[in-house]
Coordinates of C-alpha atoms in Angstrom, one line a residue:
X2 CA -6.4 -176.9 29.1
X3 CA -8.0 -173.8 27.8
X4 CA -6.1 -171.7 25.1
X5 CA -5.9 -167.5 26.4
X6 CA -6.2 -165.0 23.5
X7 CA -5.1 -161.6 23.4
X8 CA -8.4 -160.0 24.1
X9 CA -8.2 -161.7 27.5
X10 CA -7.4 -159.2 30.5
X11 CA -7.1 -159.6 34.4
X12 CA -10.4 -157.5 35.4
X13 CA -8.3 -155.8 38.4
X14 CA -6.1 -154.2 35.0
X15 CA -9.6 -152.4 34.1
X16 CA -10.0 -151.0 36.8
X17 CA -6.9 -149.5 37.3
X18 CA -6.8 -148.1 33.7
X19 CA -10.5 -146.7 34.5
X20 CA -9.1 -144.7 37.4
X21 CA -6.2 -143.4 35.2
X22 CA -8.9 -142.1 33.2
X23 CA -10.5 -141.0 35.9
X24 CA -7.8 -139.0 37.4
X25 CA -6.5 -137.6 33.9
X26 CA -10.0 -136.2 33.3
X27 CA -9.6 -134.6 36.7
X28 CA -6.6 -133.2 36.0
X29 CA -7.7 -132.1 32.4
X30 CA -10.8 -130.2 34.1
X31 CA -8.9 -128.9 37.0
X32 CA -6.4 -127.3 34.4
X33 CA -9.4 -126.0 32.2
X34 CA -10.6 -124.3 35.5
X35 CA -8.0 -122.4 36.5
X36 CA -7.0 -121.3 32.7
X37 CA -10.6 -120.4 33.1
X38 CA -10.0 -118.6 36.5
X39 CA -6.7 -117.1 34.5
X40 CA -8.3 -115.8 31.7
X41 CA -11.1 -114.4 33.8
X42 CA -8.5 -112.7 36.2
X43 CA -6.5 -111.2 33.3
X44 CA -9.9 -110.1 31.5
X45 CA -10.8 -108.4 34.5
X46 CA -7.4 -106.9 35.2
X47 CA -7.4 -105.8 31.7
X48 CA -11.1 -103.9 32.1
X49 CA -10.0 -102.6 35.1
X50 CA -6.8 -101.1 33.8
X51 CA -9.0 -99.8 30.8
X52 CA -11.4 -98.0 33.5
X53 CA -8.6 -96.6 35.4
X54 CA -7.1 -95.5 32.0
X55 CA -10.4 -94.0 31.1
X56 CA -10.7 -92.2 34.2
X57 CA -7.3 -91.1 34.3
X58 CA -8.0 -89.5 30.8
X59 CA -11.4 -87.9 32.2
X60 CA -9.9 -86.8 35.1
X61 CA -7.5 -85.1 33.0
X62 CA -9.4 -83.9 30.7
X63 CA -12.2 -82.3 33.5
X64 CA -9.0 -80.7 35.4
X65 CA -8.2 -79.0 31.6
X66 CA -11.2 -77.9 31.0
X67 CA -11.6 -76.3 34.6
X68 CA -8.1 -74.9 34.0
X69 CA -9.4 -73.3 30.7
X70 CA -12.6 -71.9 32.6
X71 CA -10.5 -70.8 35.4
X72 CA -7.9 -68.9 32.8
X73 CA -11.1 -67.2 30.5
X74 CA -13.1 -66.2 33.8
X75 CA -9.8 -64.7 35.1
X76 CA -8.6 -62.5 32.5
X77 CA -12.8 -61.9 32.4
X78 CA -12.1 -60.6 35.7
X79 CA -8.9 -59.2 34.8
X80 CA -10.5 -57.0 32.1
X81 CA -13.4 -56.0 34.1
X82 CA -11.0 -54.8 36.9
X83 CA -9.1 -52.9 34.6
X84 CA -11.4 -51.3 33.1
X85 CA -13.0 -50.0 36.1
X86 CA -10.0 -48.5 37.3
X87 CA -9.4 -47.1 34.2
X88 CA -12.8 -45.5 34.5
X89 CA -12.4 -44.7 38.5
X90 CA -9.1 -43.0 37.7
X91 CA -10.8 -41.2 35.1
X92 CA -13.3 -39.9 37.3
X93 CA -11.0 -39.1 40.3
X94 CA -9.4 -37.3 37.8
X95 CA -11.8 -35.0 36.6
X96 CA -13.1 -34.8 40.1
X97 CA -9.8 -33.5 41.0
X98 CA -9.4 -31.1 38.4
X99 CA -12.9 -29.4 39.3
X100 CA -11.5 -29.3 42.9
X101 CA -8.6 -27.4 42.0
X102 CA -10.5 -25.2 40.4
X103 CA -12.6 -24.3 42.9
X104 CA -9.9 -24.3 45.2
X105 CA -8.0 -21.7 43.1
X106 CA -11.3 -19.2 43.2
X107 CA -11.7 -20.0 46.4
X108 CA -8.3 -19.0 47.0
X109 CA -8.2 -15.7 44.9
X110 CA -11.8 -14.3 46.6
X111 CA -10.4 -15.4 49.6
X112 CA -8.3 -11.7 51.0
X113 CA -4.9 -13.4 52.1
X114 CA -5.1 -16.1 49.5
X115 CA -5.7 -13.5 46.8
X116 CA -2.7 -11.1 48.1
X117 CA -0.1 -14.2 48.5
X118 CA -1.0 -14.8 44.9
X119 CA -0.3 -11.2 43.3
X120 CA 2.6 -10.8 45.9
X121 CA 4.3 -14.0 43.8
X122 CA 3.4 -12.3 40.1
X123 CA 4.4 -8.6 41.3
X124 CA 7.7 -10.2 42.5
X125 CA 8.4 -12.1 39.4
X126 CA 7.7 -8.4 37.5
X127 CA 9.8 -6.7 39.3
X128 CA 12.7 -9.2 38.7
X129 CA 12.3 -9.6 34.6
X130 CA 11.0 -6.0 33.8
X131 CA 14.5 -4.4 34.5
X132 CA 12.7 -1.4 35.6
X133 CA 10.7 -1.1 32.9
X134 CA 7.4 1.0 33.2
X135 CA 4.9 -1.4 34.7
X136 CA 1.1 -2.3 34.5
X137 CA -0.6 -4.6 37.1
X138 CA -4.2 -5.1 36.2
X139 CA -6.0 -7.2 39.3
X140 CA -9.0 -9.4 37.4
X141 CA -12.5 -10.3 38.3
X142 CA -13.0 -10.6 42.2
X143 CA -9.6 -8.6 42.5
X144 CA -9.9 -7.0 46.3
X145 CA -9.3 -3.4 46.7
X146 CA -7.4 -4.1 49.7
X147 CA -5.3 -6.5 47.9
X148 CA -4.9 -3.7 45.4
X149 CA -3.9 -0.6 48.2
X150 CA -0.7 -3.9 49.4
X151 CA 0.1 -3.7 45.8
X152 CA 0.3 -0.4 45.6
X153 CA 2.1 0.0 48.7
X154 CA 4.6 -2.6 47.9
X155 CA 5.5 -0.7 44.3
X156 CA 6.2 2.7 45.7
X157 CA 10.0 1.8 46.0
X158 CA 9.4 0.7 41.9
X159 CA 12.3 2.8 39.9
X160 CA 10.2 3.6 37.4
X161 CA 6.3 4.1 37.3
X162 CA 3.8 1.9 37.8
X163 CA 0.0 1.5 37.4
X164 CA -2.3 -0.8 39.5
X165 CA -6.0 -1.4 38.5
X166 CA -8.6 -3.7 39.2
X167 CA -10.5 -4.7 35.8
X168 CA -13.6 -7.1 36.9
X169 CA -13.4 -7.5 33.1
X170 CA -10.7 -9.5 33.2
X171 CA -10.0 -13.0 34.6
X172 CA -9.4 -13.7 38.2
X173 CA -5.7 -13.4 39.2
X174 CA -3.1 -10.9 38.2
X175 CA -1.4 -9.4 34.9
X176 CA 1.4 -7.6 34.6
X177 CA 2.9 -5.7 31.5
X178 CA 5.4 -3.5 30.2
X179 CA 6.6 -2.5 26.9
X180 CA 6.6 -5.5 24.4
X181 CA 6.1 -8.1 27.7
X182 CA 3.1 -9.7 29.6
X183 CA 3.3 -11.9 32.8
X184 CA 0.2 -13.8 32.5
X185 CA -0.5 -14.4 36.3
X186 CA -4.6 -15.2 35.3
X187 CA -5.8 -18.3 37.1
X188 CA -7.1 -19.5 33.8
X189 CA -3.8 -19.7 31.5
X190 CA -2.3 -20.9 35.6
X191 CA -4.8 -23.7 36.2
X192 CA -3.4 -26.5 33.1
X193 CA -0.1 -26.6 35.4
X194 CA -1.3 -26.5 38.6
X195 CA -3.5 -29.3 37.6
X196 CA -1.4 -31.3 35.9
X197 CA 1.6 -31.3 38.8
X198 CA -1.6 -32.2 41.1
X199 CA -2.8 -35.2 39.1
X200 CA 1.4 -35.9 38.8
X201 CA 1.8 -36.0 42.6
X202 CA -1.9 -38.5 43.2
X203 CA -0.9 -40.9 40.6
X204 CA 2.5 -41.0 42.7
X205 CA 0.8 -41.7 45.6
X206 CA -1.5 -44.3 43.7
X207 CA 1.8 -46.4 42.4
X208 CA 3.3 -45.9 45.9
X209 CA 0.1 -47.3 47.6
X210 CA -0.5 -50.0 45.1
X211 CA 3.3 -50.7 45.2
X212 CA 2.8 -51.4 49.3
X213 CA -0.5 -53.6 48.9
X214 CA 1.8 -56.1 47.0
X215 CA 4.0 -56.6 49.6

């Protein structure tokens, strides 16, 4: 009878402990793979985050900088547009104020125009002078037509009264009497008339400007 030492071992007990080892170096690689796969999935989570972050930032910092352009070409615009109405008012203005002139000597060289106009300035005389001795002096242009209605119209004048046409004087009408004048000259009327005409368009300006925003 043959004596067994401990090294001895059933060779079916090798190969079972062979395929342990098999089967826990499976396991070990399968687990490496998918902390492998893991990793890899969270890297690329992570740089995709990152990108989105980066364009997010971009994005943001494109739509502020076309908000900045947007704001400077804008009050660019703004600027321009107000100063070319400033400058289109400026010319309607003086455009008007030439017209009214004209208008006005149009007006005075014109026979009715010219006799509504001294009719206004003899009536205001007649009212202020009391009755005081009168002069009426009918300017540059002055119609001698327009002067004879003058005349006629002061005969029932209490007190007396000369009427003259002086081409050396202004277009329009003066009247005076003693220590008075009623300047009725279309120059020293014209700064009035102007500026109630310029009053009433830049009225109708707001008004029109006023109904466009509607």
């Amino acid at each position: 009878m043959q004596n067994r030492t401990g090294l001895e071992f059933d060779p079916q007990q090798v190969a079972s402990f062979l395929e342990k080892i098999a089967r826990d170096r499976d396991r070990t690689l399968q687990e490496i793979e998918a902390g492998k796969a893991a990793r890899i999935a969270e890297i690329r989570a992570g740089a995709f985050a990152e990108c989105r972050n980066i364009h997010r930032k971009a994005s943001a910092q494109s739509r502020q900088s076309q908000q900045q352009m947007n704001e400077r070409y804008s009050a660019v615009v703004k600027a321009r547009l107000r100063r070319r109405r400033w400058r289109l008012m400026t010319e309607t203005q003086q455009r008007l104020a030439e017209a009214i002139w004209l208008r006005m000597i149009e007006a005075w060289n014109d026979g009715d125009g010219q006799w509504r106009w001294c009719r206004y300035w003899i009536t205001a005389a007649r009212r202020a002078s009391v009755a005081a001795p009168l002069q009426i002096r009918l300017g540059k242009g002055g119609s001698a037509d327009v002067c004879d209605k003058v005349k006629a119209v002061m005969q029932d004048y209490p007190a007396q009264c000369e009427v003259l046409v002086d081409s050396g004087d202004e277009p329009g009408v003066v009247v005076r009497w003693p220590d008075h004048l009623l300047d009725g000259s279309l120059r020293s009327q014209y700064p009035l008339i102007r500026e109630r005409a310029l009053e009433r368009v830049a009225q109708l300006i707001y008004a029109h400007r006023r109904e466009q925003r509607r």
